[in-house]
Amino acid sequence: MNARDDILHRIRAALDNASPNQRDEQRRVAAEAELAAAIAARKQGPRPCMAVDLTKRFRRNSERMASTVADVATPADVPAAVARYLDEHGIARRTVIWPALADLDWPVAGIAAEARPARDDDLVGITGCFCALAETGTLMLCAGPDAPAATSLLPETHIAVVPASRIVAGMEEGWALARSKFGTLPRAVNFISGPSRTGDIEQTIVIGAHGPCRVHLILVTDA
């Protein structure tokens, strides 16, 4: 009998002497233990060979998915980079931001930034990211009080701040990082690979059909 079987055997044995409420709780614990054991025992399938420079690969794949990418050295440089991007595209310097980004000096860059969830009339949303996946150029966003999901979904322009230190190889590393960080996964986990698009109508690609029509990534080297 291995460790997993021993744990489940003892839990099932305890059910016989438990009250209904205790049995419900014990069943939940048993189910979670069984799921955790299954995840831990699962073997990864074949994966592509990943380059050592994950940042370079992430950039290349993000651009392939029609995202644009800019580099800054530190988080303090982010507001100025945002201002440059907005000016280049003729977009007003007004945005909604994740509360987690509220400490950046937005006024010095001339940006009116509100730290709140996005509404349907917000044109620009600025988020961070939980991590980024080099294999596909994808952002992984985990919803929370300081990271509302709507900020990346409702505005037509989504700008994401991506620390280079949070770029991981692929989906497997992203989920492993989330499990170690949160224990119980957050309410929503969103994966974003470039602007929203669909080919549902006559197989013609339409950008911005179900979300932002522009995705701009600001890579922060020292974060």
GROMACS .gro file of C-alpha atoms in nm:
model
  223
    1MET     CA    1   0.000   0.000   0.000
    2ASN     CA    2   0.145   0.333  -0.102
    3ALA     CA    3   0.109   0.660   0.092
    4ARG     CA    4  -0.193   0.775  -0.110
    5ASP     CA    5  -0.381   0.447  -0.058
    6ASP     CA    6  -0.299   0.453   0.312
    7ILE     CA    7  -0.439   0.805   0.353
    8LEU     CA    8  -0.760   0.725   0.167
    9HIS     CA    9  -0.803   0.395   0.359
   10ARG     CA   10  -0.782   0.574   0.693
   11ILE     CA   11  -1.026   0.843   0.579
   12ARG     CA   12  -1.280   0.586   0.460
   13ALA     CA   13  -1.247   0.392   0.786
   14ALA     CA   14  -1.319   0.706   0.985
   15LEU     CA   15  -1.641   0.772   0.790
   16ASP     CA   16  -1.817   0.481   0.960
   17ASN     CA   17  -1.810   0.654   1.301
   18ALA     CA   18  -1.870   1.013   1.185
   19SER     CA   19  -2.183   1.233   1.192
   20PRO     CA   20  -2.342   1.337   0.857
   21ASN     CA   21  -2.167   1.676   0.867
   22GLN     CA   22  -1.838   1.514   0.952
   23ARG     CA   23  -1.883   1.263   0.670
   24ASP     CA   24  -1.944   1.545   0.422
   25GLU     CA   25  -1.628   1.721   0.533
   26GLN     CA   26  -1.427   1.401   0.529
   27ARG     CA   27  -1.551   1.320   0.179
   28ARG     CA   28  -1.441   1.666   0.067
   29VAL     CA   29  -1.097   1.616   0.223
   30ALA     CA   30  -1.071   1.271   0.066
   31ALA     CA   31  -1.167   1.407  -0.276
   32GLU     CA   32  -0.913   1.688  -0.250
   33ALA     CA   33  -0.643   1.444  -0.140
   34GLU     CA   34  -0.721   1.214  -0.430
   35LEU     CA   35  -0.716   1.502  -0.677
   36ALA     CA   36  -0.386   1.635  -0.540
   37ALA     CA   37  -0.234   1.287  -0.563
   38ALA     CA   38  -0.352   1.249  -0.923
   39ILE     CA   39  -0.204   1.586  -1.020
   40ALA     CA   40   0.126   1.507  -0.849
   41ALA     CA   41   0.149   1.166  -1.017
   42ARG     CA   42   0.061   1.287  -1.366
   43LYS     CA   43   0.345   1.267  -1.613
   44GLN     CA   44   0.397   1.547  -1.864
   45GLY     CA   45   0.355   1.468  -2.230
   46PRO     CA   46   0.605   1.561  -2.502
   47ARG     CA   47   0.701   1.928  -2.504
   48PRO     CA   48   0.900   2.143  -2.747
   49CYS     CA   49   1.260   2.223  -2.666
   50MET     CA   50   1.259   2.562  -2.493
   51ALA     CA   51   1.532   2.816  -2.555
   52VAL     CA   52   1.730   2.937  -2.256
   53ASP     CA   53   1.618   3.298  -2.318
   54LEU     CA   54   1.252   3.278  -2.222
   55THR     CA   55   1.205   3.654  -2.254
   56LYS     CA   56   1.316   3.650  -2.618
   57ARG     CA   57   1.086   3.360  -2.697
   58PHE     CA   58   0.792   3.522  -2.519
   59ARG     CA   59   0.843   3.845  -2.715
   60ARG     CA   60   0.863   3.663  -3.048
   61ASN     CA   61   0.550   3.460  -2.987
   62SER     CA   62   0.358   3.759  -2.848
   63GLU     CA   63   0.432   3.957  -3.163
   64ARG     CA   64   0.323   3.659  -3.374
   65MET     CA   65  -0.014   3.686  -3.197
   66ALA     CA   66  -0.039   4.057  -3.295
   67SER     CA   67   0.060   4.204  -2.959
   68THR     CA   68   0.306   4.493  -2.955
   69VAL     CA   69   0.595   4.494  -2.708
   70ALA     CA   70   0.802   4.768  -2.543
   71ASP     CA   71   1.087   4.741  -2.293
   72VAL     CA   72   1.153   4.940  -1.977
   73ALA     CA   73   1.416   4.896  -1.709
   74THR     CA   74   1.209   4.939  -1.391
   75PRO     CA   75   0.843   4.963  -1.283
   76ALA     CA   76   0.892   5.339  -1.234
   77ASP     CA   77   0.941   5.369  -1.613
   78VAL     CA   78   0.601   5.214  -1.692
   79PRO     CA   79   0.384   5.532  -1.685
   80ALA     CA   80   0.609   5.713  -1.935
   81ALA     CA   81   0.603   5.408  -2.164
   82VAL     CA   82   0.224   5.401  -2.144
   83ALA     CA   83   0.206   5.771  -2.229
   84ARG     CA   84   0.424   5.718  -2.537
   85TYR     CA   85   0.206   5.432  -2.658
   86LEU     CA   86  -0.118   5.625  -2.609
   87ASP     CA   87   0.020   5.930  -2.791
   88GLU     CA   88   0.145   5.718  -3.083
   89HIS     CA   89  -0.206   5.579  -3.131
   90GLY     CA   90  -0.394   5.904  -3.072
   91ILE     CA   91  -0.558   5.771  -2.755
   92ALA     CA   92  -0.646   6.002  -2.466
   93ARG     CA   93  -0.428   5.969  -2.159
   94ARG     CA   94  -0.708   5.832  -1.946
   95THR     CA   95  -0.715   5.475  -1.821
   96VAL     CA   96  -0.841   5.233  -1.562
   97ILE     CA   97  -0.572   5.033  -1.382
   98TRP     CA   98  -0.541   4.739  -1.148
   99PRO     CA   99  -0.529   4.856  -0.784
  100ALA     CA  100  -0.200   4.663  -0.766
  101LEU     CA  101  -0.050   4.928  -0.998
  102ALA     CA  102  -0.185   5.231  -0.811
  103ASP     CA  103   0.152   5.312  -0.649
  104LEU     CA  104   0.313   5.399  -0.983
  105ASP     CA  105   0.343   5.773  -1.049
  106TRP     CA  106   0.082   5.814  -1.320
  107PRO     CA  107   0.026   6.191  -1.276
  108VAL     CA  108   0.391   6.272  -1.352
  109ALA     CA  109   0.339   6.107  -1.694
  110GLY     CA  110   0.023   6.309  -1.751
  111ILE     CA  111  -0.204   6.006  -1.724
  112ALA     CA  112  -0.539   6.013  -1.546
  113ALA     CA  113  -0.548   5.663  -1.397
  114GLU     CA  114  -0.833   5.525  -1.187
  115ALA     CA  115  -0.772   5.214  -0.978
  116ARG     CA  116  -1.101   5.026  -1.012
  117PRO     CA  117  -1.267   4.753  -1.220
  118ALA     CA  118  -1.336   4.855  -1.579
  119ARG     CA  119  -1.677   4.969  -1.703
  120ASP     CA  120  -1.818   4.946  -2.053
  121ASP     CA  121  -1.718   5.307  -2.131
  122ASP     CA  122  -1.350   5.267  -2.040
  123LEU     CA  123  -1.128   5.274  -2.350
  124VAL     CA  124  -0.795   5.170  -2.193
  125GLY     CA  125  -0.725   4.912  -1.925
  126ILE     CA  126  -0.383   4.852  -1.768
  127THR     CA  127  -0.308   4.530  -1.584
  128GLY     CA  128  -0.015   4.334  -1.454
  129CYS     CA  129  -0.002   3.960  -1.502
  130PHE     CA  130   0.035   3.660  -1.276
  131CYS     CA  131   0.291   3.517  -1.516
  132ALA     CA  132   0.362   3.493  -1.888
  133LEU     CA  133   0.411   3.180  -2.099
  134ALA     CA  134   0.710   3.188  -2.333
  135GLU     CA  135   0.594   2.887  -2.535
  136THR     CA  136   0.287   3.064  -2.673
  137GLY     CA  137   0.337   3.435  -2.596
  138THR     CA  138   0.040   3.417  -2.359
  139LEU     CA  139  -0.045   3.617  -2.047
  140MET     CA  140  -0.183   3.432  -1.745
  141LEU     CA  141  -0.404   3.658  -1.532
  142CYS     CA  142  -0.546   3.546  -1.197
  143ALA     CA  143  -0.842   3.750  -1.073
  144GLY     CA  144  -0.840   3.897  -0.722
  145PRO     CA  145  -0.922   4.215  -0.528
  146ASP     CA  146  -0.615   4.393  -0.670
  147ALA     CA  147  -0.649   4.229  -1.012
  148PRO     CA  148  -1.010   4.255  -1.141
  149ALA     CA  149  -1.070   4.050  -1.455
  150ALA     CA  150  -1.279   4.317  -1.630
  151THR     CA  151  -0.978   4.546  -1.676
  152SER     CA  152  -0.832   4.315  -1.940
  153LEU     CA  153  -1.164   4.226  -2.103
  154LEU     CA  154  -1.381   4.537  -2.146
  155PRO     CA  155  -1.159   4.823  -2.277
  156GLU     CA  156  -1.070   4.823  -2.645
  157THR     CA  157  -0.701   4.873  -2.558
  158HIS     CA  158  -0.534   4.642  -2.306
  159ILE     CA  159  -0.187   4.729  -2.178
  160ALA     CA  160  -0.015   4.468  -1.962
  161VAL     CA  161   0.290   4.515  -1.742
  162VAL     CA  162   0.502   4.198  -1.765
  163PRO     CA  163   0.798   4.152  -1.528
  164ALA     CA  164   1.068   3.951  -1.704
  165SER     CA  165   1.109   3.752  -1.382
  166ARG     CA  166   0.752   3.620  -1.422
  167ILE     CA  167   0.806   3.465  -1.765
  168VAL     CA  168   0.791   3.087  -1.741
  169ALA     CA  169   0.839   2.820  -2.004
  170GLY     CA  170   0.482   2.702  -2.058
  171MET     CA  171   0.135   2.619  -1.930
  172GLU     CA  172   0.261   2.348  -1.696
  173GLU     CA  173   0.487   2.591  -1.511
  174GLY     CA  174   0.211   2.851  -1.499
  175TRP     CA  175  -0.036   2.616  -1.331
  176ALA     CA  176   0.229   2.484  -1.092
  177LEU     CA  177   0.313   2.842  -0.992
  178ALA     CA  178  -0.057   2.920  -0.935
  179ARG     CA  179  -0.109   2.614  -0.717
  180SER     CA  180   0.196   2.698  -0.506
  181LYS     CA  181   0.090   3.063  -0.475
  182PHE     CA  182  -0.282   3.030  -0.406
  183GLY     CA  183  -0.339   2.675  -0.284
  184THR     CA  184  -0.702   2.704  -0.391
  185LEU     CA  185  -0.720   2.855  -0.738
  186PRO     CA  186  -0.872   3.204  -0.775
  187ARG     CA  187  -1.222   3.268  -0.902
  188ALA     CA  188  -1.104   3.332  -1.258
  189VAL     CA  189  -0.788   3.253  -1.454
  190ASN     CA  190  -0.768   3.417  -1.797
  191PHE     CA  191  -0.519   3.336  -2.071
  192ILE     CA  192  -0.463   3.616  -2.322
  193SER     CA  193  -0.279   3.560  -2.649
  194GLY     CA  194  -0.293   3.887  -2.837
  195PRO     CA  195  -0.604   4.089  -2.928
  196SER     CA  196  -0.946   3.928  -2.928
  197ARG     CA  197  -1.032   3.770  -3.261
  198THR     CA  198  -1.285   3.542  -3.426
  199GLY     CA  199  -1.328   3.370  -3.762
  200ASP     CA  200  -1.687   3.261  -3.705
  201ILE     CA  201  -1.833   3.471  -3.989
  202GLU     CA  202  -1.735   3.334  -4.331
  203GLN     CA  203  -1.397   3.228  -4.186
  204THR     CA  204  -1.283   3.591  -4.196
  205ILE     CA  205  -1.067   3.698  -3.902
  206VAL     CA  206  -1.217   3.991  -3.713
  207ILE     CA  207  -1.003   4.163  -3.447
  208GLY     CA  208  -1.166   4.289  -3.129
  209ALA     CA  209  -1.483   4.086  -3.161
  210HIS     CA  210  -1.506   3.971  -2.799
  211GLY     CA  211  -1.259   4.195  -2.619
  212PRO     CA  212  -0.968   4.435  -2.678
  213CYS     CA  213  -0.866   4.509  -3.036
  214ARG     CA  214  -0.516   4.611  -2.920
  215VAL     CA  215  -0.284   4.440  -2.672
  216HIS     CA  216   0.039   4.616  -2.577
  217LEU     CA  217   0.295   4.454  -2.346
  218ILE     CA  218   0.548   4.646  -2.140
  219LEU     CA  219   0.835   4.416  -2.041
  220VAL     CA  220   1.004   4.523  -1.719
  221THR     CA  221   1.362   4.401  -1.695
  222ASP     CA  222   1.423   4.479  -1.327
  223ALA     CA  223   1.103   4.398  -1.137
   0.00000   0.00000   0.00000
